[in-house]
XYZ file of C-alpha atoms in Angstrom:
707
model
C 38.073 -17.486 195.509
C 36.404 -19.501 193.090
C 35.703 -22.927 194.338
C 35.740 -25.429 191.552
C 35.159 -29.192 192.443
C 37.248 -30.723 189.801
C 39.622 -28.035 188.497
C 41.983 -30.582 187.164
C 39.675 -31.526 184.492
C 39.634 -28.283 182.818
C 43.220 -27.029 183.855
C 44.627 -25.494 187.049
C 43.276 -21.987 187.857
C 45.527 -19.162 186.775
C 48.435 -18.389 189.512
C 49.435 -15.044 190.969
C 51.975 -13.262 188.868
C 53.412 -10.118 190.544
C 54.679 -8.718 187.320
C 51.179 -9.031 185.577
C 49.710 -5.533 184.965
C 47.191 -6.164 182.176
C 48.071 -6.490 178.388
C 51.531 -7.769 178.309
C 53.781 -5.267 176.663
C 56.694 -7.515 176.166
C 55.649 -9.889 173.516
C 56.923 -12.340 170.546
C 55.566 -12.978 167.232
C 53.036 -15.838 167.296
C 52.068 -18.365 164.708
C 54.719 -17.377 162.477
C 53.972 -20.251 159.881
C 50.498 -19.303 159.355
C 51.436 -15.520 159.082
C 53.848 -16.706 156.378
C 51.235 -18.791 154.823
C 48.524 -16.074 154.948
C 50.844 -13.491 153.367
C 51.779 -15.826 150.421
C 48.109 -16.532 149.916
C 47.443 -12.638 149.829
C 50.074 -12.371 147.405
C 48.815 -15.307 145.221
C 45.119 -13.751 145.557
C 46.640 -10.301 144.368
C 48.164 -12.334 141.306
C 44.754 -14.142 140.708
C 43.003 -10.558 140.553
C 46.006 -9.202 138.243
C 45.682 -12.128 135.773
C 41.848 -11.891 135.820
C 42.103 -8.073 135.147
C 44.530 -8.926 132.125
C 42.274 -11.838 130.674
C 38.863 -10.419 131.787
C 36.901 -8.042 130.142
C 33.532 -6.887 132.081
C 32.292 -4.915 129.177
C 30.868 -8.267 128.123
C 28.524 -7.713 130.983
C 27.804 -4.002 130.757
C 27.990 -3.400 127.136
C 26.316 -5.270 124.040
C 28.126 -6.613 121.035
C 26.715 -6.479 117.326
C 26.841 -9.420 115.195
C 30.319 -8.680 114.204
C 31.559 -8.957 117.803
C 32.058 -5.348 118.437
C 31.271 -3.608 121.483
C 28.499 -0.773 121.180
C 29.934 2.553 121.751
C 33.592 1.670 121.251
C 35.830 1.875 118.410
C 33.852 2.268 115.277
C 30.735 2.065 116.770
C 31.413 5.353 119.242
C 28.234 7.285 119.835
C 26.243 4.307 119.052
C 25.368 2.792 122.633
C 22.290 0.759 121.894
C 21.878 -2.652 120.291
C 18.866 -3.169 117.622
C 17.697 -6.766 116.961
C 16.401 -6.851 113.402
C 13.918 -9.581 114.125
C 13.370 -10.378 117.858
C 10.662 -13.103 116.984
C 13.847 -15.223 116.180
C 15.223 -14.582 119.704
C 11.946 -15.886 121.210
C 11.688 -18.818 118.867
C 15.584 -19.825 119.163
C 16.584 -18.809 122.635
C 15.644 -17.766 126.013
C 14.303 -14.127 126.056
C 16.345 -13.186 129.324
C 19.543 -15.018 128.005
C 19.228 -13.166 124.611
C 18.823 -9.799 126.209
C 21.721 -10.123 128.359
C 23.986 -11.646 125.739
C 23.641 -9.773 122.411
C 24.953 -12.582 120.410
C 23.000 -15.619 121.323
C 19.830 -14.596 119.445
C 19.857 -15.951 115.769
C 19.523 -12.458 114.017
C 21.395 -9.509 113.098
C 22.270 -6.950 115.461
C 23.793 -3.691 114.983
C 24.710 -0.871 117.228
C 22.766 2.268 116.929
C 22.671 5.811 118.335
C 18.907 5.722 119.218
C 16.310 3.255 119.245
C 13.444 3.235 116.720
C 10.662 5.676 117.473
C 8.163 4.830 114.716
C 6.440 1.873 112.984
C 7.918 0.947 109.742
C 7.417 -2.156 107.636
C 7.924 -3.606 104.292
C 4.502 -3.111 102.122
C 3.850 -4.892 98.841
C 4.689 -1.607 97.008
C 8.279 -1.774 97.889
C 9.554 1.309 96.307
C 13.105 2.264 96.461
C 15.437 1.003 99.465
C 16.030 4.583 100.608
C 12.288 5.139 100.744
C 11.716 2.121 102.609
C 14.696 1.670 105.212
C 16.190 4.144 107.577
C 20.065 4.101 106.962
C 20.848 4.637 110.626
C 19.030 1.182 111.352
C 20.819 -0.758 108.354
C 24.342 -2.442 108.400
C 27.063 -0.074 107.523
C 28.234 -2.107 104.433
C 25.176 -1.111 102.518
C 24.550 2.259 101.180
C 20.745 2.845 100.356
C 21.263 5.561 98.059
C 23.792 3.975 95.780
C 22.874 0.222 96.104
C 21.402 -1.834 93.300
C 19.727 -4.731 95.401
C 16.205 -4.718 95.611
C 14.305 -4.216 99.132
C 13.187 -7.792 99.159
C 16.785 -9.002 98.835
C 18.125 -6.523 101.312
C 15.237 -7.725 103.823
C 16.044 -11.514 103.344
C 20.060 -10.930 103.831
C 19.150 -9.087 106.824
C 21.202 -6.018 105.756
C 18.224 -3.890 106.893
C 15.319 -4.713 109.617
C 12.189 -5.712 107.817
C 10.280 -3.514 110.236
C 10.698 -1.433 113.575
C 8.734 -1.072 116.431
C 8.791 2.294 118.819
C 11.339 0.957 121.595
C 13.348 2.235 124.272
C 16.644 1.171 125.673
C 16.838 -1.325 128.359
C 20.170 -2.708 129.473
C 21.485 -0.902 126.474
C 19.139 -3.103 124.262
C 16.436 -1.759 122.178
C 13.002 -3.467 123.304
C 9.546 -2.477 122.362
C 7.788 0.145 124.583
C 4.638 -1.162 126.638
C 1.107 -0.459 125.818
C 1.641 0.035 122.114
C -1.204 0.534 119.747
C -0.333 -1.446 116.461
C -1.658 0.109 112.962
C -3.878 -2.010 111.500
C -1.896 -2.236 108.426
C 0.964 -3.376 110.347
C 2.011 -7.258 109.209
C -0.651 -7.203 106.489
C 1.083 -8.971 103.396
C 4.232 -8.740 105.048
C 7.141 -10.357 103.203
C 7.833 -12.323 106.732
C 5.818 -15.313 106.827
C 5.522 -15.915 110.611
C 5.079 -11.819 111.276
C 1.304 -11.944 111.526
C -0.090 -9.205 113.907
C -0.853 -12.151 116.636
C 2.504 -13.397 116.710
C 4.120 -9.962 116.802
C 2.013 -8.731 119.525
C 1.945 -11.911 121.593
C 5.962 -12.129 121.257
C 6.463 -8.340 122.090
C 4.020 -8.800 125.055
C 5.998 -11.555 126.427
C 9.262 -9.940 126.302
C 7.449 -6.572 128.020
C 6.311 -8.985 130.720
C 10.087 -10.430 131.017
C 11.327 -7.100 131.517
C 8.385 -5.335 133.426
C 10.679 -4.525 136.416
C 12.465 -1.926 134.117
C 9.472 0.322 135.152
C 9.747 -0.874 138.901
C 13.521 -0.129 138.757
C 12.780 3.506 137.565
C 10.168 4.157 140.416
C 12.521 2.814 143.006
C 15.232 5.098 142.024
C 12.905 7.884 141.905
C 11.585 7.179 145.128
C 15.272 7.083 146.488
C 16.205 10.301 144.871
C 12.989 11.836 146.545
C 13.647 10.352 149.948
C 17.502 10.059 150.386
C 17.556 13.225 152.791
C 15.023 11.610 155.052
C 16.767 8.279 154.816
C 19.797 9.813 156.126
C 18.016 11.826 159.069
C 16.403 8.408 160.046
C 19.626 6.506 160.163
C 21.257 9.564 162.069
C 18.362 8.924 164.654
C 19.324 5.257 164.693
C 23.118 6.118 165.541
C 21.882 8.684 168.359
C 19.291 6.207 169.855
C 22.148 3.389 169.695
C 24.525 5.660 171.369
C 22.010 6.934 174.193
C 21.023 3.322 174.833
C 24.323 2.396 175.502
C 25.183 5.514 177.761
C 21.756 4.770 179.780
C 22.827 1.274 180.351
C 25.391 2.309 182.733
C 22.334 3.727 184.997
C 19.468 1.547 184.280
C 21.104 -1.794 183.133
C 20.023 -3.532 186.405
C 16.324 -2.274 186.164
C 16.113 -2.970 182.572
C 17.140 -6.436 183.010
C 14.798 -7.194 185.655
C 12.005 -5.710 183.824
C 12.914 -7.911 180.774
C 13.146 -11.017 182.907
C 9.775 -10.343 184.812
C 8.105 -9.459 181.603
C 9.026 -12.427 180.138
C 7.814 -14.661 183.106
C 4.509 -12.600 182.861
C 4.186 -13.479 179.083
C 4.636 -17.161 179.958
C 2.274 -17.090 182.854
C -0.498 -15.392 180.559
C 0.173 -17.884 177.854
C -0.072 -20.609 180.606
C -3.606 -19.006 181.762
C -4.929 -18.626 178.005
C -3.915 -22.286 177.604
C -5.832 -23.528 180.529
C -8.940 -21.511 179.622
C -8.862 -22.840 176.031
C -8.416 -26.366 177.542
C -11.208 -26.009 180.057
C -13.612 -24.535 177.292
C -12.864 -27.362 174.858
C -13.174 -30.093 177.428
C -16.583 -28.746 178.535
C -17.728 -28.899 174.786
C -16.301 -32.174 174.434
C -13.700 -31.558 171.654
C -11.129 -34.463 171.938
C -8.429 -35.783 169.567
C -10.427 -39.412 169.931
C -13.113 -37.446 167.691
C -10.946 -36.646 164.861
C -8.941 -38.514 162.264
C -5.350 -38.454 161.932
C -4.307 -35.241 160.310
C -1.494 -32.767 159.608
C -4.098 -29.850 159.260
C -3.353 -27.483 162.188
C -6.579 -25.587 162.122
C -8.068 -29.010 163.107
C -5.481 -29.903 165.848
C -6.083 -26.549 167.498
C -9.507 -27.253 168.068
C -9.076 -30.099 170.475
C -8.412 -30.125 174.218
C -5.270 -32.195 173.956
C -3.433 -29.616 171.993
C -3.922 -26.822 174.636
C -3.162 -29.383 177.287
C 0.155 -30.060 175.722
C 0.638 -26.203 175.183
C 0.038 -25.560 179.091
C 2.204 -28.406 180.280
C 5.145 -26.930 177.916
C 5.040 -23.515 179.155
C 4.430 -24.623 182.783
C 7.890 -26.568 182.400
C 9.490 -23.720 180.818
C 8.031 -21.222 183.483
C 9.126 -23.670 186.446
C 12.871 -23.829 185.065
C 13.077 -20.161 184.706
C 11.721 -19.557 188.376
C 14.317 -22.279 189.502
C 17.215 -20.528 187.575
C 16.123 -16.992 189.325
C 16.092 -18.568 192.502
C 19.366 -20.564 192.531
C 21.326 -18.495 190.092
C 20.059 -14.857 191.125
C 23.466 -14.268 192.310
C 25.088 -14.754 189.163
C 22.489 -12.778 187.622
C 23.654 -9.952 189.578
C 27.184 -10.380 188.648
C 26.088 -10.297 185.061
C 24.320 -6.976 185.643
C 27.295 -5.574 187.382
C 29.637 -6.484 184.597
C 27.288 -4.759 181.908
C 27.122 -1.664 184.152
C 30.965 -1.845 184.080
C 31.183 -2.278 180.458
C 29.363 0.944 180.072
C 31.593 2.662 182.038
C 34.608 1.291 179.927
C 32.898 2.357 176.830
C 32.733 5.998 178.439
C 36.275 6.077 179.383
C 37.233 5.262 175.844
C 34.789 6.584 173.306
C 36.999 5.867 170.401
C 36.088 2.368 170.647
C 32.529 3.065 169.314
C 34.103 4.445 166.381
C 36.309 1.405 165.569
C 33.439 -0.483 163.703
C 33.834 2.138 160.896
C 37.334 0.829 160.329
C 35.947 -2.601 160.120
C 33.000 -1.840 157.734
C 35.804 -0.164 155.368
C 37.879 -3.072 155.442
C 34.813 -5.407 154.785
C 33.695 -3.056 151.991
C 37.220 -3.444 150.463
C 37.001 -7.282 150.687
C 33.594 -7.485 149.333
C 34.645 -5.250 146.417
C 37.696 -6.780 145.549
C 35.998 -10.383 145.577
C 33.321 -8.813 143.326
C 35.494 -7.555 140.729
C 37.653 -10.516 140.681
C 34.795 -12.655 140.391
C 33.506 -10.719 137.447
C 36.798 -10.348 135.683
C 37.213 -14.223 136.024
C 33.884 -14.810 134.715
C 34.436 -12.745 131.728
C 37.587 -14.139 130.630
C 38.316 -15.851 127.281
C 37.755 -14.850 123.836
C 34.271 -15.163 122.359
C 33.885 -17.919 119.647
C 31.367 -18.095 117.014
C 29.882 -20.850 114.714
C 27.677 -21.005 111.545
C 24.140 -21.830 112.123
C 20.842 -21.751 109.926
C 17.672 -19.886 110.925
C 15.854 -22.605 108.803
C 17.409 -25.835 108.197
C 14.765 -27.014 105.676
C 15.647 -23.841 103.444
C 17.338 -24.770 100.044
C 21.031 -25.528 100.076
C 20.933 -25.540 104.070
C 21.206 -28.938 104.838
C 25.104 -29.201 104.176
C 25.685 -26.406 106.900
C 27.976 -27.733 109.542
C 26.777 -26.432 112.840
C 30.051 -27.121 114.513
C 32.248 -24.888 111.911
C 33.694 -21.852 113.568
C 33.642 -18.501 111.785
C 34.604 -15.049 112.066
C 31.933 -12.495 112.209
C 33.989 -9.818 111.044
C 35.107 -11.306 107.623
C 31.680 -13.408 107.356
C 30.187 -12.853 104.138
C 26.657 -14.456 103.453
C 27.129 -14.221 99.674
C 30.012 -16.959 99.701
C 27.215 -19.592 100.782
C 24.258 -20.803 98.721
C 22.343 -20.857 101.921
C 20.586 -17.704 102.519
C 19.430 -18.586 105.895
C 23.067 -19.110 107.491
C 24.415 -16.772 110.167
C 27.717 -16.528 112.193
C 26.696 -16.165 115.860
C 28.263 -16.500 119.233
C 27.979 -19.804 121.185
C 30.556 -19.427 124.098
C 33.691 -18.478 125.359
C 37.205 -19.983 124.564
C 37.869 -22.500 127.449
C 41.287 -23.760 125.766
C 44.523 -23.000 127.640
C 46.012 -23.269 131.011
C 44.188 -20.433 132.406
C 40.916 -20.922 130.765
C 40.737 -24.372 132.027
C 41.281 -23.329 135.557
C 38.951 -20.458 135.609
C 36.436 -22.780 137.848
C 39.518 -23.469 140.309
C 40.441 -19.653 140.362
C 37.045 -18.902 141.275
C 37.073 -21.346 144.286
C 40.317 -19.546 145.257
C 38.488 -16.438 144.763
C 35.790 -17.513 147.016
C 38.042 -19.152 149.890
C 40.291 -15.769 149.818
C 37.210 -13.741 150.205
C 35.946 -15.761 153.262
C 39.289 -15.924 154.917
C 39.913 -12.081 154.473
C 36.536 -11.250 155.951
C 37.165 -13.551 158.791
C 40.535 -12.073 159.268
C 38.946 -8.429 159.361
C 36.322 -9.495 161.921
C 39.052 -11.137 164.181
C 41.320 -8.221 163.810
C 38.289 -5.915 165.294
C 37.667 -8.424 168.047
C 41.296 -8.666 169.020
C 41.731 -4.917 168.899
C 38.740 -4.012 171.056
C 39.568 -6.873 173.409
C 43.124 -5.344 174.057
C 41.518 -1.936 174.774
C 38.841 -2.972 177.179
C 41.437 -5.365 178.925
C 43.701 -2.371 179.543
C 40.595 -0.760 181.239
C 39.872 -3.700 183.582
C 43.576 -4.076 184.293
C 44.213 -0.463 185.524
C 44.073 -0.523 189.237
C 43.215 3.253 189.632
C 40.631 4.239 187.099
C 40.796 6.262 185.029
C 44.288 7.484 186.036
C 46.212 4.027 184.998
C 44.223 3.645 182.001
C 46.945 4.053 179.052
C 46.896 6.651 176.487
C 45.111 5.901 173.287
C 44.273 2.161 174.249
C 42.467 1.396 170.931
C 45.454 2.670 168.653
C 47.827 0.844 171.027
C 45.922 -2.434 171.058
C 45.637 -2.074 167.076
C 49.393 -1.580 166.860
C 50.093 -4.635 168.842
C 47.728 -6.825 167.253
C 48.231 -6.031 163.295
C 51.467 -4.326 162.927
C 53.976 -6.372 164.956
C 52.964 -9.418 166.981
C 49.654 -11.558 165.998
C 48.833 -11.522 162.468
C 49.522 -15.227 162.279
C 47.337 -16.000 165.235
C 44.301 -14.160 163.727
C 45.013 -15.756 160.241
C 45.007 -19.134 162.046
C 41.625 -18.766 163.653
C 40.278 -17.098 160.654
C 41.505 -20.148 158.547
C 39.712 -22.823 160.684
C 36.622 -20.932 160.523
C 36.927 -20.517 156.883
C 37.517 -24.117 156.049
C 34.192 -25.245 157.880
C 32.163 -22.513 156.016
C 33.620 -23.935 152.822
C 32.499 -27.364 153.820
C 29.128 -25.859 154.708
C 29.026 -24.441 151.179
C 29.724 -27.777 149.561
C 27.208 -29.444 151.723
C 24.346 -26.802 150.550
C 25.536 -27.646 146.972
C 25.153 -31.189 147.273
C 22.037 -30.660 149.012
C 20.774 -28.602 146.176
C 21.669 -31.377 143.874
C 20.053 -34.415 145.918
C 17.081 -32.479 147.088
C 15.013 -34.261 144.409
C 16.303 -37.586 145.146
C 14.179 -40.391 146.401
C 16.810 -41.793 148.401
C 15.466 -41.093 152.074
C 19.054 -42.224 153.812
C 20.757 -39.584 151.780
C 18.640 -36.603 152.478
C 18.777 -37.746 156.223
C 22.530 -37.824 156.157
C 22.723 -34.588 154.442
C 20.476 -32.871 156.895
C 22.740 -34.423 159.839
C 25.859 -33.027 158.149
C 24.499 -29.827 157.527
C 23.085 -29.617 161.146
C 26.783 -30.576 162.656
C 28.471 -28.293 160.695
C 26.356 -25.512 161.466
C 26.631 -26.164 165.317
C 30.582 -26.630 164.620
C 30.913 -23.177 162.858
C 28.905 -21.539 165.878
C 31.123 -23.159 168.382
C 34.370 -22.146 166.559
C 33.007 -18.565 166.264
C 32.598 -18.550 170.152
C 35.866 -20.125 170.898
C 37.834 -18.059 168.500
C 36.130 -14.834 170.130
C 37.398 -16.093 173.569
C 40.835 -16.923 172.186
C 41.605 -13.389 170.660
C 40.572 -11.904 174.071
C 43.468 -14.169 175.564
C 45.665 -13.227 172.635
C 45.180 -9.643 173.426
C 46.026 -10.100 176.815
C 48.761 -12.490 177.105
C 50.216 -12.559 173.679
C 50.490 -16.349 173.390
C 49.749 -18.343 170.186
C 46.134 -19.106 168.998
C 45.916 -22.909 170.212
C 47.406 -22.121 173.842
C 45.134 -19.109 173.820
C 42.088 -21.147 172.718
C 42.839 -23.717 175.026
C 43.316 -21.323 178.176
C 40.082 -19.691 177.360
C 38.085 -22.941 177.017
C 39.332 -24.269 180.376
C 38.582 -20.732 182.182
C 35.204 -20.908 180.763
C 34.465 -24.350 181.668
C 35.893 -23.688 185.000
C 33.079 -21.168 185.336
C 30.431 -22.669 182.951
C 27.369 -21.609 184.700
C 28.590 -17.904 184.739
C 29.292 -18.276 181.447
C 25.848 -19.375 180.406
C 23.986 -16.629 182.726
C 26.202 -13.863 181.483
C 25.667 -14.784 177.696
C 22.050 -15.061 177.885
C 21.246 -11.939 180.025
C 23.645 -10.070 177.457
C 21.877 -11.352 174.721
C 18.517 -10.636 176.086
C 19.885 -6.942 176.846
C 21.194 -6.532 173.524
C 18.302 -8.134 171.595
C 15.985 -5.481 173.666
C 18.118 -2.804 172.374
C 18.322 -3.986 168.788
C 14.507 -4.046 168.958
C 14.210 -0.816 170.431
C 16.482 0.794 167.773
C 15.351 -0.904 164.720
C 11.847 -1.189 165.576
C 11.486 2.326 167.009
C 13.041 3.996 164.083
C 11.126 1.621 161.542
C 7.910 2.704 162.933
C 8.527 6.166 162.716
C 9.938 5.812 159.177
C 6.563 3.824 158.441
C 4.188 6.747 159.782
C 6.323 9.244 158.070
C 6.718 7.816 154.785
C 3.426 6.545 154.494
C 2.035 10.030 155.106
C 0.557 9.169 158.574
C 2.718 12.060 159.914
C 1.936 14.770 157.596
C 4.370 17.922 157.349
C 2.808 20.927 155.707
C 5.991 22.735 155.598
C 6.940 23.590 151.742
C 10.606 22.715 152.621
C 10.495 19.679 154.330
C 6.875 18.160 153.267
C 6.510 14.231 153.144
C 7.690 13.082 149.834
C 5.392 11.585 147.191
C 6.754 8.145 146.679
C 5.777 5.168 144.070
C 6.585 2.465 146.975
C 6.733 3.916 150.338
C 8.113 0.582 151.507
C 11.425 1.108 149.872
C 12.785 3.815 152.019
C 11.293 2.047 155.064
C 13.188 -1.245 154.387
C 16.211 0.596 153.548
C 15.705 2.602 157.040
C 15.328 -0.674 158.888
C 18.174 -2.561 157.292
C 20.426 0.716 158.029
C 19.490 0.874 161.498
C 20.111 -2.843 162.028
C 23.684 -2.275 160.618
C 24.235 0.775 162.855
C 22.877 -0.898 165.918
C 24.901 -4.127 164.912
C 28.083 -2.114 164.861
C 27.577 -0.262 168.244
C 26.220 -3.361 170.294
C 28.980 -5.575 168.638
C 31.505 -3.265 170.530
C 29.281 -3.407 173.659
C 29.286 -7.268 173.539
C 32.834 -7.527 173.018
C 33.579 -5.215 176.026
C 31.323 -7.538 178.166
C 33.056 -10.665 176.936
C 36.354 -9.200 177.600
C 35.814 -7.800 181.267
C 34.189 -11.222 182.204
C 37.311 -13.192 181.297
C 39.399 -10.727 182.960
C 37.249 -10.862 185.894
C 37.409 -14.994 186.113
C 41.187 -14.292 185.826
C 41.145 -11.732 188.698
C 39.262 -14.106 191.042
C 41.897 -16.959 190.158
C 44.892 -15.018 190.547
C 44.158 -12.553 193.492
C 42.754 -12.864 196.928
C 42.296 -9.432 197.888
C 45.455 -9.036 200.123
C 48.133 -6.280 200.095
C 50.281 -8.370 197.801
C 47.466 -9.617 195.549
C 44.660 -6.868 195.571
C 41.632 -7.387 193.149
C 41.166 -5.297 190.298
C 37.499 -5.732 189.863
C 35.478 -2.616 190.748
C 33.821 -2.079 194.160
C 30.242 -3.197 192.967
C 31.374 -6.575 191.947
C 33.426 -6.944 195.329
C 30.435 -6.019 197.100
C 28.309 -8.697 195.382
C 30.833 -11.413 196.119
C 31.509 -10.090 199.751
C 35.225 -9.349 199.022
C 37.495 -6.446 199.600
C 40.992 -5.571 199.137
C 42.972 -4.967 202.473
C 44.352 -1.567 202.601
C 48.190 -1.022 202.919
C 49.584 -0.640 206.555
C 50.833 2.716 205.874
């Protein structure tokens, strides 16, 4: 039995129960109030999504509007998907270029929807000619007919019924922007009717726009690279999945060897570090390089050239090396127990291979949560009707001083001939914020974020509890694999979600969500006060962020073990968390050793999968592994690092999915192992459920029945 010096401090050890045979089957619903609260919250979350869907209009983000507030490629603008700015110079002078591009109505110039962007240079010359000879009808406003109008070319241009000039353009975000590397005709802007349209102004303005949107070409090249390399990316991710699977299988046979190799390798690296620091210290000591000979500085290059720095490094590494050697000397038996549990976890996964595919369910549920949050946030952000007001392009123009800039207008019925000021325009300035719904859009966004975090944490909790129930049924099967229930993963899922423990999972997820929301508020406040000269405020903010970061990590650890106890005993969250914490504290040394050994092993596994597949992808996509076959030759890429980063990120996600199952299995078997030691003593009435490998390490055995 486990000897505990002060067991009462962390509760009494678990007592023998002759009816206990693994995960309890006769359960009752737990944390019903929190389950009801979670269901009400989800219903409210759905209502928020529906209301946002009714009032929101994501076309505001995707499609541009013309000066009349009409969407391009919709209604009367069907077949005209692109927005043409009559005078982009006014966009640059009056507003931010990027804001103008992403919101087609913030630029104080006329905008119309066109079927295609201009392909040629056109401009008004001193010899105006007839309107239908100077302008292109497809780039003019629909209310003017160039063939029948009696207006002069100059009046048409000044009232912005037609663009005074056009530039060869291409669509970007459905807006017409000038092509890069244009060669401007010498005659362009010479004696132009526009006062500020000198060649230098237009060239500089358009170059600024091109530079602002230079990532257009980068984006096209990236998509092109994906189109050429998607097959090989899929192959690399398949290799990552295969390597992850094989690594978990091999742990069953080489876990002990691998752990000791990693530990000895770590000790060897530290030993070499000590040797290197001593050599550097000895060399600098002989040369007389001391910290006394330099002034106080924060320059690391200077500090690294003095003997005291290397002496400090040597002492630190020596202390760490000594601590690790002492740990190995006094806790070697607990390391052996951790290795045995890791091997047993491999056997458990081998008996229930379906557990390796459960992360796919978690992944799909997470994708649904992210998609719902993103769509709800988008619809909320685009809620409200657009409002327009009068503005003047030139307030010093004749008859323009009396224009009230706060006067609202309707772009559909707006008629410039009704105003004496010919520089007046009706443009968009904001979305309507009047009304109960519009005034609470910010609060609804907060509700959306809170719901997103709660749902994400609930889905992760569900996966942990389901896997814990499946692996607990493996441990508490006395005769393995005969006593393992059929479909353990499916059975654990039904017990957890469909019937009993939705409230407990929601309770644990809610606590974690509240802490995460507080951290987000602290990050926001830190962003606001980062430029403050108040040192105490910055120090206090740093302390709060650090404390809540530690609190979040602790709650995640406690929740994880609480879900294991819920899966086994079916009690409520608080009781399960208390029992799990007490059990772990009664065996704190074993907890620390197992946690660190498992982390070391899984880190090596992730490094093997991600690093190995990433290096292979680098050599292949960079052409260092040439393939001469015409069907399977190396793709010619613009940026070969794009598929490499994709492969590395995808490999990490795959490895994380596989190893999260393995980590959950180890944690579950460990808690069950501790309970087994406290409940049973190896007698005929109270036999151990642990495997024989663990019994031999602990010098324990089960007494055979007399028969």
